[in-house]
PDB file of C-alpha atoms in Angstrom:
ATOM      1  CA  UNK A   1     134.766  67.515  58.594  1.00 85.00           C
ATOM      2  CA  UNK A   2     133.041  70.691  59.771  1.00 89.00           C
ATOM      3  CA  UNK A   3     133.993  73.150  62.464  1.00 91.00           C
ATOM      4  CA  UNK A   4     131.214  75.059  64.224  1.00 92.00           C
ATOM      5  CA  UNK A   5     131.474  78.087  66.463  1.00 94.00           C
ATOM      6  CA  UNK A   6     128.202  78.913  68.211  1.00 94.00           C
ATOM      7  CA  UNK A   7     128.219  82.359  69.820  1.00 96.00           C
ATOM      8  CA  UNK A   8     125.540  82.586  72.489  1.00 94.00           C
ATOM      9  CA  UNK A   9     124.309  84.678  75.354  1.00 94.00           C
ATOM     10  CA  UNK A  10     124.967  82.318  78.298  1.00 93.00           C
ATOM     11  CA  UNK A  11     121.412  82.891  79.560  1.00 89.00           C
ATOM     12  CA  UNK A  12     119.855  83.648  76.157  1.00 87.00           C
ATOM     13  CA  UNK A  13     116.247  82.608  75.646  1.00 81.00           C
ATOM     14  CA  UNK A  14     116.846  81.130  72.164  1.00 82.00           C
ATOM     15  CA  UNK A  15     120.263  79.619  72.795  1.00 81.00           C
ATOM     16  CA  UNK A  16     119.084  76.358  74.364  1.00 81.00           C
ATOM     17  CA  UNK A  17     116.878  75.598  71.349  1.00 86.00           C
ATOM     18  CA  UNK A  18     119.551  76.260  68.739  1.00 89.00           C
ATOM     19  CA  UNK A  19     122.174  74.232  70.613  1.00 87.00           C
ATOM     20  CA  UNK A  20     119.808  71.246  70.742  1.00 87.00           C
ATOM     21  CA  UNK A  21     118.878  71.708  67.074  1.00 91.00           C
ATOM     22  CA  UNK A  22     122.488  71.738  65.933  1.00 92.00           C
ATOM     23  CA  UNK A  23     123.301  68.633  67.963  1.00 90.00           C
ATOM     24  CA  UNK A  24     120.262  66.748  66.642  1.00 92.00           C
ATOM     25  CA  UNK A  25     121.212  67.620  63.055  1.00 92.00           C
ATOM     26  CA  UNK A  26     124.795  66.459  63.582  1.00 92.00           C
ATOM     27  CA  UNK A  27     123.536  63.163  65.023  1.00 92.00           C
ATOM     28  CA  UNK A  28     120.958  62.730  62.263  1.00 92.00           C
ATOM     29  CA  UNK A  29     123.470  63.246  59.453  1.00 91.00           C
ATOM     30  CA  UNK A  30     126.198  61.318  61.289  1.00 91.00           C
ATOM     31  CA  UNK A  31     128.853  63.820  60.255  1.00 89.00           C
ATOM     32  CA  UNK A  32     132.187  64.602  61.848  1.00 89.00           C
ATOM     33  CA  UNK A  33     132.100  67.974  63.572  1.00 90.00           C
ATOM     34  CA  UNK A  34     134.402  69.936  65.835  1.00 90.00           C
ATOM     35  CA  UNK A  35     132.060  72.021  67.962  1.00 87.00           C
ATOM     36  CA  UNK A  36     132.891  75.159  69.975  1.00 91.00           C
ATOM     37  CA  UNK A  37     130.488  76.959  72.257  1.00 92.00           C
ATOM     38  CA  UNK A  38     131.451  80.627  72.689  1.00 96.00           C
ATOM     39  CA  UNK A  39     129.405  82.481  75.323  1.00 95.00           C
ATOM     40  CA  UNK A  40     129.675  86.264  75.032  1.00 96.00           C
ATOM     41  CA  UNK A  41     127.947  89.313  76.477  1.00 93.00           C
ATOM     42  CA  UNK A  42     127.734  93.043  75.960  1.00 93.00           C
ATOM     43  CA  UNK A  43     125.170  95.808  76.400  1.00 93.00           C
ATOM     44  CA  UNK A  44     123.322  95.087  73.149  1.00 93.00           C
ATOM     45  CA  UNK A  45     123.226  91.323  73.703  1.00 93.00           C
ATOM     46  CA  UNK A  46     121.750  91.783  77.181  1.00 92.00           C
ATOM     47  CA  UNK A  47     119.192  94.278  75.876  1.00 91.00           C
ATOM     48  CA  UNK A  48     118.150  91.954  73.033  1.00 91.00           C
ATOM     49  CA  UNK A  49     117.522  89.093  75.441  1.00 88.00           C
ATOM     50  CA  UNK A  50     115.495  91.298  77.764  1.00 87.00           C
ATOM     51  CA  UNK A  51     113.292  92.341  74.857  1.00 87.00           C
ATOM     52  CA  UNK A  52     112.794  88.696  73.861  1.00 84.00           C
ATOM     53  CA  UNK A  53     111.754  87.963  77.438  1.00 81.00           C
ATOM     54  CA  UNK A  54     109.367  90.956  77.301  1.00 82.00           C
ATOM     55  CA  UNK A  55     111.292  92.812  79.972  1.00 80.00           C
ATOM     56  CA  UNK A  56     111.826  96.567  79.937  1.00 76.00           C
ATOM     57  CA  UNK A  57     115.415  97.067  78.797  1.00 70.00           C
ATOM     58  CA  UNK A  58     115.127 100.805  79.485  1.00 73.00           C
ATOM     59  CA  UNK A  59     114.724 100.321  83.234  1.00 78.00           C
ATOM     60  CA  UNK A  60     118.144 100.629  84.818  1.00 75.00           C
ATOM     61  CA  UNK A  61     117.380  98.259  87.701  1.00 83.00           C
ATOM     62  CA  UNK A  62     116.187  95.460  85.384  1.00 83.00           C
ATOM     63  CA  UNK A  63     119.071  96.009  82.974  1.00 87.00           C
ATOM     64  CA  UNK A  64     121.585  95.870  85.840  1.00 88.00           C
ATOM     65  CA  UNK A  65     119.965  92.678  87.130  1.00 86.00           C
ATOM     66  CA  UNK A  66     120.191  90.894  83.770  1.00 88.00           C
ATOM     67  CA  UNK A  67     123.742  92.132  83.207  1.00 91.00           C
ATOM     68  CA  UNK A  68     124.766  90.749  86.595  1.00 90.00           C
ATOM     69  CA  UNK A  69     123.250  87.323  85.889  1.00 89.00           C
ATOM     70  CA  UNK A  70     124.837  87.191  82.430  1.00 92.00           C
ATOM     71  CA  UNK A  71     128.304  88.053  83.721  1.00 92.00           C
ATOM     72  CA  UNK A  72     127.988  85.563  86.586  1.00 91.00           C
ATOM     73  CA  UNK A  73     127.034  82.846  84.093  1.00 93.00           C
ATOM     74  CA  UNK A  74     130.144  83.664  82.049  1.00 94.00           C
ATOM     75  CA  UNK A  75     132.338  83.391  85.139  1.00 94.00           C
ATOM     76  CA  UNK A  76     130.808  80.049  86.110  1.00 94.00           C
ATOM     77  CA  UNK A  77     131.205  78.673  82.572  1.00 95.00           C
ATOM     78  CA  UNK A  78     134.883  79.544  82.296  1.00 95.00           C
ATOM     79  CA  UNK A  79     135.659  78.377  85.834  1.00 95.00           C
ATOM     80  CA  UNK A  80     134.006  75.019  85.126  1.00 95.00           C
ATOM     81  CA  UNK A  81     135.845  74.773  81.799  1.00 94.00           C
ATOM     82  CA  UNK A  82     139.190  75.259  83.556  1.00 93.00           C
ATOM     83  CA  UNK A  83     138.461  72.767  86.348  1.00 92.00           C
ATOM     84  CA  UNK A  84     136.188  70.195  84.697  1.00 93.00           C
ATOM     85  CA  UNK A  85     136.783  70.501  80.942  1.00 93.00           C
ATOM     86  CA  UNK A  86     134.924  71.833  77.902  1.00 92.00           C
ATOM     87  CA  UNK A  87     132.194  69.189  77.838  1.00 91.00           C
ATOM     88  CA  UNK A  88     131.181  69.747  81.444  1.00 94.00           C
ATOM     89  CA  UNK A  89     131.181  73.527  80.868  1.00 94.00           C
ATOM     90  CA  UNK A  90     128.886  73.112  77.838  1.00 91.00           C
ATOM     91  CA  UNK A  91     126.637  70.825  79.875  1.00 92.00           C
ATOM     92  CA  UNK A  92     126.476  73.493  82.582  1.00 93.00           C
ATOM     93  CA  UNK A  93     125.234  76.135  80.139  1.00 91.00           C
ATOM     94  CA  UNK A  94     122.674  73.757  78.666  1.00 88.00           C
ATOM     95  CA  UNK A  95     121.421  72.863  82.136  1.00 88.00           C
ATOM     96  CA  UNK A  96     121.338  76.527  83.166  1.00 88.00           C
ATOM     97  CA  UNK A  97     119.425  77.530  80.029  1.00 83.00           C
ATOM     98  CA  UNK A  98     117.010  74.669  80.577  1.00 80.00           C
ATOM     99  CA  UNK A  99     116.336  75.957  84.088  1.00 77.00           C
ATOM    100  CA  UNK A 100     115.883  79.496  82.744  1.00 76.00           C
ATOM    101  CA  UNK A 101     113.452  78.321  80.077  1.00 67.00           C
ATOM    102  CA  UNK A 102     111.375  76.367  82.589  1.00 60.00           C
ATOM    103  CA  UNK A 103     111.474  78.867  85.466  1.00 56.00           C
ATOM    104  CA  UNK A 104     111.215  82.599  85.832  1.00 58.00           C
ATOM    105  CA  UNK A 105     114.504  84.477  85.875  1.00 61.00           C
ATOM    106  CA  UNK A 106     113.234  86.996  88.421  1.00 58.00           C
ATOM    107  CA  UNK A 107     113.756  84.914  91.548  1.00 55.00           C
ATOM    108  CA  UNK A 108     117.068  84.278  93.274  1.00 66.00           C
ATOM    109  CA  UNK A 109     119.386  83.559  90.358  1.00 72.00           C
ATOM    110  CA  UNK A 110     121.947  81.952  92.680  1.00 75.00           C
ATOM    111  CA  UNK A 111     119.514  79.056  93.038  1.00 81.00           C
ATOM    112  CA  UNK A 112     119.631  78.514  89.278  1.00 83.00           C
ATOM    113  CA  UNK A 113     123.418  78.252  89.268  1.00 88.00           C
ATOM    114  CA  UNK A 114     123.379  75.935  92.284  1.00 88.00           C
ATOM    115  CA  UNK A 115     120.734  73.698  90.711  1.00 88.00           C
ATOM    116  CA  UNK A 116     122.672  73.402  87.459  1.00 89.00           C
ATOM    117  CA  UNK A 117     125.914  72.591  89.306  1.00 92.00           C
ATOM    118  CA  UNK A 118     124.247  70.026  91.559  1.00 91.00           C
ATOM    119  CA  UNK A 119     122.465  68.323  88.658  1.00 91.00           C
ATOM    120  CA  UNK A 120     125.812  67.860  86.915  1.00 93.00           C
ATOM    121  CA  UNK A 121     127.515  66.688  90.123  1.00 92.00           C
ATOM    122  CA  UNK A 122     130.147  69.437  89.935  1.00 92.00           C
ATOM    123  CA  UNK A 123     132.014  70.190  93.144  1.00 91.00           C
ATOM    124  CA  UNK A 124     131.235  73.888  93.810  1.00 90.00           C
ATOM    125  CA  UNK A 125     134.398  74.302  95.857  1.00 87.00           C
ATOM    126  CA  UNK A 126     136.494  73.494  92.784  1.00 84.00           C
ATOM    127  CA  UNK A 127     135.296  76.621  90.970  1.00 89.00           C
ATOM    128  CA  UNK A 128     134.774  79.199  93.731  1.00 84.00           C
ATOM    129  CA  UNK A 129     138.368  80.378  93.896  1.00 79.00           C
ATOM    130  CA  UNK A 130     138.597  80.740  90.117  1.00 85.00           C
ATOM    131  CA  UNK A 131     135.456  82.727  89.340  1.00 81.00           C
ATOM    132  CA  UNK A 132     136.991  86.164  89.916  1.00 77.00           C
ATOM    133  CA  UNK A 133     140.547  85.286  88.948  1.00 87.00           C
ATOM    134  CA  UNK A 134     142.631  86.815  86.176  1.00 90.00           C
ATOM    135  CA  UNK A 135     142.536  83.457  84.368  1.00 90.00           C
ATOM    136  CA  UNK A 136     138.776  83.758  83.994  1.00 92.00           C
ATOM    137  CA  UNK A 137     138.917  87.410  82.968  1.00 92.00           C
ATOM    138  CA  UNK A 138     141.487  86.629  80.281  1.00 94.00           C
ATOM    139  CA  UNK A 139     139.478  83.666  78.990  1.00 94.00           C
ATOM    140  CA  UNK A 140     136.330  85.818  78.713  1.00 95.00           C
ATOM    141  CA  UNK A 141     138.350  88.518  76.962  1.00 95.00           C
ATOM    142  CA  UNK A 142     139.675  86.057  74.359  1.00 95.00           C
ATOM    143  CA  UNK A 143     136.136  84.992  73.447  1.00 96.00           C
ATOM    144  CA  UNK A 144     135.048  88.623  73.151  1.00 95.00           C
ATOM    145  CA  UNK A 145     138.030  89.341  70.893  1.00 96.00           C
ATOM    146  CA  UNK A 146     137.130  86.419  68.643  1.00 95.00           C
ATOM    147  CA  UNK A 147     133.569  87.710  68.356  1.00 95.00           C
ATOM    148  CA  UNK A 148     134.880  91.190  67.477  1.00 94.00           C
ATOM    149  CA  UNK A 149     137.285  89.787  64.871  1.00 92.00           C
ATOM    150  CA  UNK A 150     134.448  87.986  63.098  1.00 92.00           C
ATOM    151  CA  UNK A 151     132.051  90.907  63.620  1.00 92.00           C
ATOM    152  CA  UNK A 152     129.596  88.862  65.688  1.00 93.00           C
ATOM    153  CA  UNK A 153     127.032  91.358  66.964  1.00 89.00           C
ATOM    154  CA  UNK A 154     124.034  89.222  67.933  1.00 90.00           C
ATOM    155  CA  UNK A 155     123.294  85.979  69.690  1.00 93.00           C
ATOM    156  CA  UNK A 156     122.784  83.314  68.752  1.00 92.00           C
ATOM    157  CA  UNK A 157     125.228  83.480  65.815  1.00 93.00           C
ATOM    158  CA  UNK A 158     126.475  80.305  64.126  1.00 92.00           C
ATOM    159  CA  UNK A 159     129.758  80.194  62.210  1.00 92.00           C
ATOM    160  CA  UNK A 160     130.416  77.077  60.132  1.00 89.00           C
ATOM    161  CA  UNK A 161     133.619  76.096  58.354  1.00 88.00           C
ATOM    162  CA  UNK A 162     133.860  73.220  55.912  1.00 84.00           C
ATOM    163  CA  UNK A 163     137.308  71.738  56.517  1.00 79.00           C
ATOM    164  CA  UNK A 164     137.100  69.909  53.185  1.00 74.00           C
ATOM    165  CA  UNK A 165     136.884  73.231  51.349  1.00 67.00           C
ATOM    166  CA  UNK A 166     140.350  74.320  50.292  1.00 60.00           C
ATOM    167  CA  UNK A 167     139.234  77.954  50.197  1.00 59.00           C
ATOM    168  CA  UNK A 168     138.637  77.861  53.987  1.00 57.00           C
ATOM    169  CA  UNK A 169     135.523  80.012  53.571  1.00 69.00           C
ATOM    170  CA  UNK A 170     133.250  80.320  56.553  1.00 80.00           C
ATOM    171  CA  UNK A 171     129.519  80.991  56.737  1.00 85.00           C
ATOM    172  CA  UNK A 172     128.028  83.242  59.405  1.00 89.00           C
ATOM    173  CA  UNK A 173     124.327  82.920  60.245  1.00 89.00           C
ATOM    174  CA  UNK A 174     122.714  85.331  62.704  1.00 89.00           C
ATOM    175  CA  UNK A 175     119.764  84.549  64.998  1.00 86.00           C
ATOM    176  CA  UNK A 176     117.852  81.277  64.798  1.00 86.00           C
ATOM    177  CA  UNK A 177     118.687  78.725  62.120  1.00 86.00           C
ATOM    178  CA  UNK A 178     116.222  76.072  60.974  1.00 87.00           C
ATOM    179  CA  UNK A 179     116.793  72.342  60.684  1.00 88.00           C
ATOM    180  CA  UNK A 180     116.453  72.630  56.895  1.00 87.00           C
ATOM    181  CA  UNK A 181     119.031  75.409  56.737  1.00 86.00           C
ATOM    182  CA  UNK A 182     121.487  73.372  58.781  1.00 89.00           C
ATOM    183  CA  UNK A 183     121.128  70.403  56.460  1.00 89.00           C
ATOM    184  CA  UNK A 184     121.610  72.701  53.487  1.00 84.00           C
ATOM    185  CA  UNK A 185     124.863  73.973  55.002  1.00 83.00           C
ATOM    186  CA  UNK A 186     126.181  70.533  55.863  1.00 86.00           C
ATOM    187  CA  UNK A 187     124.954  68.820  52.673  1.00 82.00           C
ATOM    188  CA  UNK A 188     124.641  71.459  49.915  1.00 67.00           C
ATOM    189  CA  UNK A 189     124.592  68.736  47.257  1.00 65.00           C
ATOM    190  CA  UNK A 190     121.325  67.353  48.629  1.00 58.00           C
ATOM    191  CA  UNK A 191     118.705  68.352  46.061  1.00 49.00           C
ATOM    192  CA  UNK A 192     115.887  67.883  48.550  1.00 50.00           C
ATOM    193  CA  UNK A 193     116.830  71.228  50.069  1.00 44.00           C
ATOM    194  CA  UNK A 194     116.882  74.467  48.138  1.00 43.00           C
ATOM    195  CA  UNK A 195     119.830  76.830  48.721  1.00 39.00           C
ATOM    196  CA  UNK A 196     119.264  79.620  51.203  1.00 41.00           C
ATOM    197  CA  UNK A 197     120.732  83.105  51.255  1.00 40.00           C
ATOM    198  CA  UNK A 198     122.703  83.578  54.450  1.00 43.00           C
ATOM    199  CA  UNK A 199     123.936  86.732  56.084  1.00 45.00           C
ATOM    200  CA  UNK A 200     127.592  86.857  55.253  1.00 46.00           C
ATOM    201  CA  UNK A 201     130.516  84.884  53.879  1.00 45.00           C
ATOM    202  CA  UNK A 202     134.017  85.502  55.107  1.00 45.00           C
ATOM    203  CA  UNK A 203     137.479  84.006  55.113  1.00 42.00           C
ATOM    204  CA  UNK A 204     140.335  83.919  57.556  1.00 44.00           C
ATOM    205  CA  UNK A 205     139.893  80.828  59.684  1.00 44.00           C
ATOM    206  CA  UNK A 206     140.735  81.373  63.332  1.00 40.00           C
ATOM    207  CA  UNK A 207     140.655  78.467  65.786  1.00 37.00           C
ATOM    208  CA  UNK A 208     139.931  78.627  69.486  1.00 34.00           C
ATOM    209  CA  UNK A 209     142.774  77.531  71.713  1.00 28.00           C
TER     210      UNK A 209
END
């Protein structure tokens, strides 16, 4: 049994790919996994994504625009999680990131949110009243605190715990992670894959509630 925490920028350019890669690896290996998606945002995370998209992170107007979209995506995610459950909230982010990968981010971003919600058949009225509520603010804050506790500074960042390991040691991997590296983490005894050196090992398992 493994537990995975995937910290992502909710509109991050690489996040859609790594989420799909992790899911495909889990399905391929047919392993039992408890999976948590943790969308987070701060100044550096927004700037990193702008650079990846070849946008000028030094221009205040562009930075403000991307910050606004990122924060709106966080509000939508948590509102959908409260009203429709974790799975539907994860599906919303995947659908949103798919739209962002296929379309330019520079047009009316409200259309992107509406398209993602409509494609998933989510009732928009069910989330409108929650988006700016204290419940949503507190939920976003808890995710940010978890990221700070584990010193997550970049997105995507993958944290993997092996529940069968009595030491409860976790592995943190920053940025993109390959299919081979994932298999090596899930099946270290498999001699077909050579061990990799990952960023950091740490202890102190903390679960999301």
